PDB file of C-alpha atoms and ligand atoms in Angstrom:
ATOM      1  CA  MET T 119      40.923 -62.126  32.450  1.00  0.00           C
ATOM      2  CA  VAL T 120      43.467 -59.344  31.992  1.00  0.00           C
ATOM      3  CA  ILE T 121      46.468 -60.193  29.815  1.00  0.00           C
ATOM      4  CA  CYS T 122      49.468 -57.841  29.672  1.00  0.00           C
ATOM      5  CA  THR T 123      51.837 -58.017  26.684  1.00  0.00           C
ATOM      6  CA  HIS T 124      54.574 -56.520  28.857  1.00  0.00           C
ATOM      7  CA  LEU T 125      54.849 -54.534  32.059  1.00  0.00           C
ATOM      8  CA  HIS T 126      55.768 -51.009  30.937  1.00  0.00           C
ATOM      9  CA  PHE T 127      53.862 -48.328  32.837  1.00  0.00           C
ATOM     10  CA  ASP T 128      51.704 -47.375  29.844  1.00  0.00           C
ATOM     11  CA  HIS T 129      50.464 -50.981  29.446  1.00  0.00           C
ATOM     12  CA  VAL T 130      49.541 -51.775  33.052  1.00  0.00           C
ATOM     13  CA  GLY T 131      47.801 -48.596  34.234  1.00  0.00           C
ATOM     14  CA  TRP T 132      44.239 -49.901  34.362  1.00  0.00           C
ATOM     15  CA  ASN T 133      45.239 -52.957  36.356  1.00  0.00           C
ATOM     16  CA  THR T 134      44.623 -50.831  39.453  1.00  0.00           C
ATOM     17  CA  HIS T 135      42.896 -47.663  40.499  1.00  0.00           C
ATOM     18  CA  LEU T 136      43.363 -45.338  43.436  1.00  0.00           C
ATOM     19  CA  VAL T 137      40.949 -45.813  46.356  1.00  0.00           C
ATOM     20  CA  ASP T 138      41.477 -43.647  49.444  1.00  0.00           C
ATOM     21  CA  GLY T 139      45.126 -43.197  48.561  1.00  0.00           C
ATOM     22  CA  GLN T 140      45.773 -46.912  47.931  1.00  0.00           C
ATOM     23  CA  TRP T 141      46.215 -48.736  44.627  1.00  0.00           C
ATOM     24  CA  LYS T 142      43.518 -51.427  44.397  1.00  0.00           C
ATOM     25  CA  PRO T 143      42.822 -53.983  41.622  1.00  0.00           C
ATOM     26  CA  THR T 144      40.377 -52.486  39.115  1.00  0.00           C
ATOM     27  CA  PHE T 145      38.965 -55.951  38.367  1.00  0.00           C
ATOM     28  CA  PRO T 146      38.946 -57.897  41.658  1.00  0.00           C
ATOM     29  CA  ASN T 147      37.111 -60.849  40.084  1.00  0.00           C
ATOM     30  CA  ALA T 148      39.616 -61.172  37.212  1.00  0.00           C
ATOM     31  CA  ARG T 149      42.765 -63.217  36.864  1.00  0.00           C
ATOM     32  CA  TYR T 150      45.701 -61.094  35.736  1.00  0.00           C
ATOM     33  CA  VAL T 151      47.917 -63.080  33.349  1.00  0.00           C
ATOM     34  CA  PHE T 152      51.589 -62.089  33.153  1.00  0.00           C
ATOM     35  CA  VAL T 153      54.576 -63.872  31.625  1.00  0.00           C
ATOM     36  CA  ASP T 154      56.639 -65.326  34.482  1.00  0.00           C
ATOM     37  CA  ASP T 155      60.011 -64.063  33.247  1.00  0.00           C
ATOM     38  CA  GLU T 156      58.629 -60.577  32.519  1.00  0.00           C
ATOM     39  CA  PHE T 157      57.088 -60.386  35.992  1.00  0.00           C
ATOM     40  CA  ASN T 158      60.277 -61.594  37.700  1.00  0.00           C
ATOM     41  CA  TYR T 159      62.405 -59.210  35.627  1.00  0.00           C
ATOM     42  CA  TRP T 160      60.465 -56.151  36.778  1.00  0.00           C
ATOM     43  CA  MET T 161      59.954 -57.292  40.371  1.00  0.00           C
ATOM     44  CA  ALA T 162      63.761 -57.481  40.667  1.00  0.00           C
ATOM     45  CA  HIS T 163      63.835 -53.700  40.086  1.00  0.00           C
ATOM     46  CA  PRO T 164      66.236 -53.626  37.087  1.00  0.00           C
ATOM     47  CA  GLU T 165      68.498 -50.592  37.494  1.00  0.00           C
ATOM     48  CA  GLN T 166      68.721 -49.577  33.853  1.00  0.00           C
ATOM     49  CA  GLU T 167      64.968 -48.989  33.498  1.00  0.00           C
ATOM     50  CA  ILE T 168      63.271 -45.591  33.806  1.00  0.00           C
ATOM     51  CA  VAL T 169      61.490 -44.268  36.891  1.00  0.00           C
ATOM     52  CA  ASP T 170      58.076 -44.328  35.178  1.00  0.00           C
ATOM     53  CA  ASP T 171      58.365 -48.081  34.660  1.00  0.00           C
ATOM     54  CA  HIS T 172      59.338 -48.710  38.275  1.00  0.00           C
ATOM     55  CA  ASN T 173      56.377 -46.594  39.380  1.00  0.00           C
ATOM     56  CA  GLY T 174      54.137 -48.612  37.064  1.00  0.00           C
ATOM     57  CA  ILE T 175      55.256 -51.834  38.747  1.00  0.00           C
ATOM     58  CA  ASP T 176      54.710 -50.481  42.246  1.00  0.00           C
ATOM     59  CA  GLU T 177      51.321 -48.925  41.477  1.00  0.00           C
ATOM     60  CA  SER T 178      49.805 -51.266  38.894  1.00  0.00           C
ATOM     61  CA  VAL T 179      51.476 -54.696  39.163  1.00  0.00           C
ATOM     62  CA  ARG T 180      52.577 -55.282  42.766  1.00  0.00           C
ATOM     63  CA  PRO T 181      49.068 -54.587  44.209  1.00  0.00           C
ATOM     64  CA  VAL T 182      47.375 -57.219  42.019  1.00  0.00           C
ATOM     65  CA  ALA T 183      50.104 -59.714  42.895  1.00  0.00           C
ATOM     66  CA  GLU T 184      49.678 -58.986  46.600  1.00  0.00           C
ATOM     67  CA  ALA T 185      45.919 -59.482  46.183  1.00  0.00           C
ATOM     68  CA  GLY T 186      46.609 -63.001  44.855  1.00  0.00           C
ATOM     69  CA  LEU T 187      45.097 -62.278  41.440  1.00  0.00           C
ATOM     70  CA  VAL T 188      48.135 -63.049  39.240  1.00  0.00           C
ATOM     71  CA  ASP T 189      48.617 -66.162  37.105  1.00  0.00           C
ATOM     72  CA  LEU T 190      52.170 -66.469  35.808  1.00  0.00           C
ATOM     73  CA  VAL T 191      52.499 -68.272  32.482  1.00  0.00           C
ATOM     74  CA  LYS T 192      55.229 -69.109  29.971  1.00  0.00           C
ATOM     75  CA  ALA T 193      55.820 -66.746  27.046  1.00  0.00           C
ATOM     76  CA  ASP T 194      54.417 -69.325  24.602  1.00  0.00           C
ATOM     77  CA  ALA T 195      51.427 -70.297  26.752  1.00  0.00           C
ATOM     78  CA  LYS T 196      48.102 -71.392  25.331  1.00  0.00           C
ATOM     79  CA  ILE T 197      45.669 -69.554  27.590  1.00  0.00           C
ATOM     80  CA  MET T 198      42.570 -71.226  26.140  1.00  0.00           C
ATOM     81  CA  ASP T 199      41.542 -72.645  22.754  1.00  0.00           C
ATOM     82  CA  GLU T 200      41.085 -69.149  21.292  1.00  0.00           C
ATOM     83  CA  ILE T 201      43.913 -67.262  23.000  1.00  0.00           C
ATOM     84  CA  SER T 202      47.631 -67.990  22.967  1.00  0.00           C
ATOM     85  CA  LEU T 203      50.836 -66.057  23.495  1.00  0.00           C
ATOM     86  CA  ILE T 204      53.664 -65.645  21.010  1.00  0.00           C
ATOM     87  CA  PRO T 205      57.078 -64.676  22.405  1.00  0.00           C
ATOM     88  CA  THR T 206      58.171 -61.370  20.823  1.00  0.00           C
ATOM     89  CA  PRO T 207      61.139 -60.373  23.007  1.00  0.00           C
ATOM     90  CA  GLY T 208      63.140 -57.221  22.487  1.00  0.00           C
ATOM     91  CA  HIS T 209      60.919 -54.258  23.321  1.00  0.00           C
ATOM     92  CA  THR T 210      61.160 -55.635  26.846  1.00  0.00           C
ATOM     93  CA  PRO T 211      63.188 -58.796  27.512  1.00  0.00           C
ATOM     94  CA  TYR T 212      60.077 -61.026  27.759  1.00  0.00           C
ATOM     95  CA  HIS T 213      57.469 -59.138  25.722  1.00  0.00           C
ATOM     96  CA  VAL T 214      54.700 -61.239  24.124  1.00  0.00           C
ATOM     97  CA  SER T 215      52.053 -60.759  21.452  1.00  0.00           C
ATOM     98  CA  VAL T 216      48.557 -62.190  21.903  1.00  0.00           C
ATOM     99  CA  LEU T 217      47.054 -64.386  19.176  1.00  0.00           C
ATOM    100  CA  LEU T 218      43.266 -64.683  19.005  1.00  0.00           C
ATOM    101  CA  GLN T 219      41.746 -67.462  16.885  1.00  0.00           C
ATOM    102  CA  SER T 220      38.086 -68.250  16.450  1.00  0.00           C
ATOM    103  CA  ASN T 221      35.866 -69.635  13.704  1.00  0.00           C
ATOM    104  CA  GLY T 222      38.736 -69.742  11.230  1.00  0.00           C
ATOM    105  CA  GLN T 223      39.662 -66.115  11.766  1.00  0.00           C
ATOM    106  CA  SER T 224      42.622 -64.717  13.634  1.00  0.00           C
ATOM    107  CA  ALA T 225      43.840 -61.473  15.104  1.00  0.00           C
ATOM    108  CA  LEU T 226      47.136 -60.529  16.679  1.00  0.00           C
ATOM    109  CA  ILE T 227      47.609 -57.961  19.430  1.00  0.00           C
ATOM    110  CA  THR T 228      51.187 -56.901  18.806  1.00  0.00           C
ATOM    111  CA  GLY T 229      51.749 -54.927  22.011  1.00  0.00           C
ATOM    112  CA  ASP T 230      54.800 -52.755  21.395  1.00  0.00           C
ATOM    113  CA  THR T 231      56.550 -55.029  18.921  1.00  0.00           C
ATOM    114  CA  PHE T 232      55.573 -52.311  16.450  1.00  0.00           C
ATOM    115  CA  HIS T 233      55.102 -48.812  17.863  1.00  0.00           C
ATOM    116  CA  HIS T 234      54.079 -47.352  14.519  1.00  0.00           C
ATOM    117  CA  PRO T 235      53.041 -48.882  11.170  1.00  0.00           C
ATOM    118  CA  CYS T 236      56.209 -47.408   9.618  1.00  0.00           C
ATOM    119  CA  GLN T 237      58.044 -50.276  11.347  1.00  0.00           C
ATOM    120  CA  ILE T 238      55.986 -52.711   9.282  1.00  0.00           C
ATOM    121  CA  ALA T 239      57.466 -51.171   6.148  1.00  0.00           C
ATOM    122  CA  HIS T 240      60.864 -50.703   7.799  1.00  0.00           C
ATOM    123  CA  PRO T 241      61.315 -53.322  10.573  1.00  0.00           C
ATOM    124  CA  GLY T 242      64.866 -52.059  11.152  1.00  0.00           C
ATOM    125  CA  TRP T 243      63.586 -48.705  12.384  1.00  0.00           C
ATOM    126  CA  MET T 244      63.998 -48.801  16.140  1.00  0.00           C
ATOM    127  CA  SER T 245      61.804 -47.440  18.893  1.00  0.00           C
ATOM    128  CA  PHE T 246      61.996 -47.783  22.673  1.00  0.00           C
ATOM    129  CA  ASP T 247      63.446 -51.278  22.668  1.00  0.00           C
ATOM    130  CA  SER T 248      65.508 -52.708  25.541  1.00  0.00           C
ATOM    131  CA  LEU T 249      67.154 -55.269  23.273  1.00  0.00           C
ATOM    132  CA  PRO T 250      67.209 -53.810  19.737  1.00  0.00           C
ATOM    133  CA  GLU T 251      68.475 -56.901  17.922  1.00  0.00           C
ATOM    134  CA  GLN T 252      65.866 -59.150  19.501  1.00  0.00           C
ATOM    135  CA  ALA T 253      63.166 -56.564  18.797  1.00  0.00           C
ATOM    136  CA  LEU T 254      64.131 -56.525  15.125  1.00  0.00           C
ATOM    137  CA  ALA T 255      64.105 -60.330  15.012  1.00  0.00           C
ATOM    138  CA  SER T 256      60.633 -60.348  16.604  1.00  0.00           C
ATOM    139  CA  ARG T 257      59.287 -57.851  14.055  1.00  0.00           C
ATOM    140  CA  LYS T 258      60.705 -59.922  11.191  1.00  0.00           C
ATOM    141  CA  MET T 259      59.250 -63.111  12.666  1.00  0.00           C
ATOM    142  CA  LEU T 260      55.744 -61.628  12.909  1.00  0.00           C
ATOM    143  CA  LEU T 261      55.956 -60.212   9.373  1.00  0.00           C
ATOM    144  CA  GLU T 262      57.053 -63.582   8.045  1.00  0.00           C
ATOM    145  CA  ARG T 263      54.326 -65.472   9.894  1.00  0.00           C
ATOM    146  CA  PHE T 264      51.403 -63.098   9.345  1.00  0.00           C
ATOM    147  CA  GLY T 265      52.408 -61.129   6.240  1.00  0.00           C
ATOM    148  CA  GLY T 266      50.025 -61.716   3.348  1.00  0.00           C
ATOM    149  CA  THR T 267      47.500 -63.540   5.550  1.00  0.00           C
ATOM    150  CA  ASP T 268      43.999 -62.493   6.587  1.00  0.00           C
ATOM    151  CA  ALA T 269      45.040 -62.036  10.216  1.00  0.00           C
ATOM    152  CA  LEU T 270      43.961 -58.739  11.710  1.00  0.00           C
ATOM    153  CA  ILE T 271      47.042 -56.998  13.128  1.00  0.00           C
ATOM    154  CA  ILE T 272      46.222 -54.771  16.093  1.00  0.00           C
ATOM    155  CA  GLY T 273      48.741 -52.220  17.303  1.00  0.00           C
ATOM    156  CA  SER T 274      48.767 -50.678  20.749  1.00  0.00           C
ATOM    157  CA  HIS T 275      50.036 -47.221  19.763  1.00  0.00           C
ATOM    158  CA  PHE T 276      48.839 -47.015  16.139  1.00  0.00           C
ATOM    159  CA  ALA T 277      46.657 -44.062  15.175  1.00  0.00           C
ATOM    160  CA  LEU T 278      43.172 -44.916  13.902  1.00  0.00           C
ATOM    161  CA  PRO T 279      42.434 -47.198  12.189  1.00  0.00           C
ATOM    162  CA  ALA T 280      44.574 -49.079  14.694  1.00  0.00           C
ATOM    163  CA  ALA T 281      44.177 -52.446  12.963  1.00  0.00           C
ATOM    164  CA  GLY T 282      44.624 -53.900   9.514  1.00  0.00           C
ATOM    165  CA  LYS T 283      46.166 -56.675   7.463  1.00  0.00           C
ATOM    166  CA  LEU T 284      49.799 -57.015   6.421  1.00  0.00           C
ATOM    167  CA  VAL T 285      49.641 -56.469   2.683  1.00  0.00           C
ATOM    168  CA  PRO T 286      52.830 -57.130   0.663  1.00  0.00           C
ATOM    169  CA  ASP T 287      54.412 -53.853  -0.445  1.00  0.00           C
ATOM    170  CA  GLY T 288      57.872 -53.560  -1.943  1.00  0.00           C
ATOM    171  CA  GLN T 289      60.517 -55.136   0.290  1.00  0.00           C
ATOM    172  CA  SER T 290      58.105 -55.608   3.199  1.00  0.00           C
ATOM    173  CA  TYR T 291      54.436 -55.010   4.041  1.00  0.00           C
ATOM    174  CA  LYS T 292      52.016 -52.180   4.741  1.00  0.00           C
ATOM    175  CA  LEU T 293      49.116 -52.051   7.158  1.00  0.00           C
ATOM    176  CA  ALA T 294      45.923 -51.885   5.133  1.00  0.00           C
ATOM    177  CA  GLU T 295      42.238 -52.600   5.642  1.00  0.00           C
TER     178      GLU T 295
HETATM  179 ZN1   ZN M 158      56.233 -50.653  26.014  1.00  0.00          ZN
END
């Protein structure tokens, strides 16, 4: 199973690979799980988005859909007992984070809700967010829910170590082992 937090070009690239000049699914036996609204948003070719993202859809999303490998789910879907989605809109309109829970432990793949750990300390610092106010609200929601817990927070663009816990620090939190 391949789960995408959102459909920006730098988060879908390994969905496909180039074979004889054609983009083919990298994992033909997998199901590719996308949020329905996120998928529909990008398939409608939104004009305000950058060329790289449109290329990412055409090269790395459309081919797996045409191969019949896509399962569209709601942004708060429970994928299985151990894996569920948490809506974290803002970076893209229908961005999600992925919550993993097993044997009393949990981890959260934050996608691009946070691009850099500095946004954990300063959630108001913006990055490449389509909807800045929603992105801020999503960062605050995750900090409130997971701050001070044992959940392992996994960034997608954080430098190593790319994961840690949200430890209270001043007005907010810091990422620490
Ligand atoms: Zn992104």
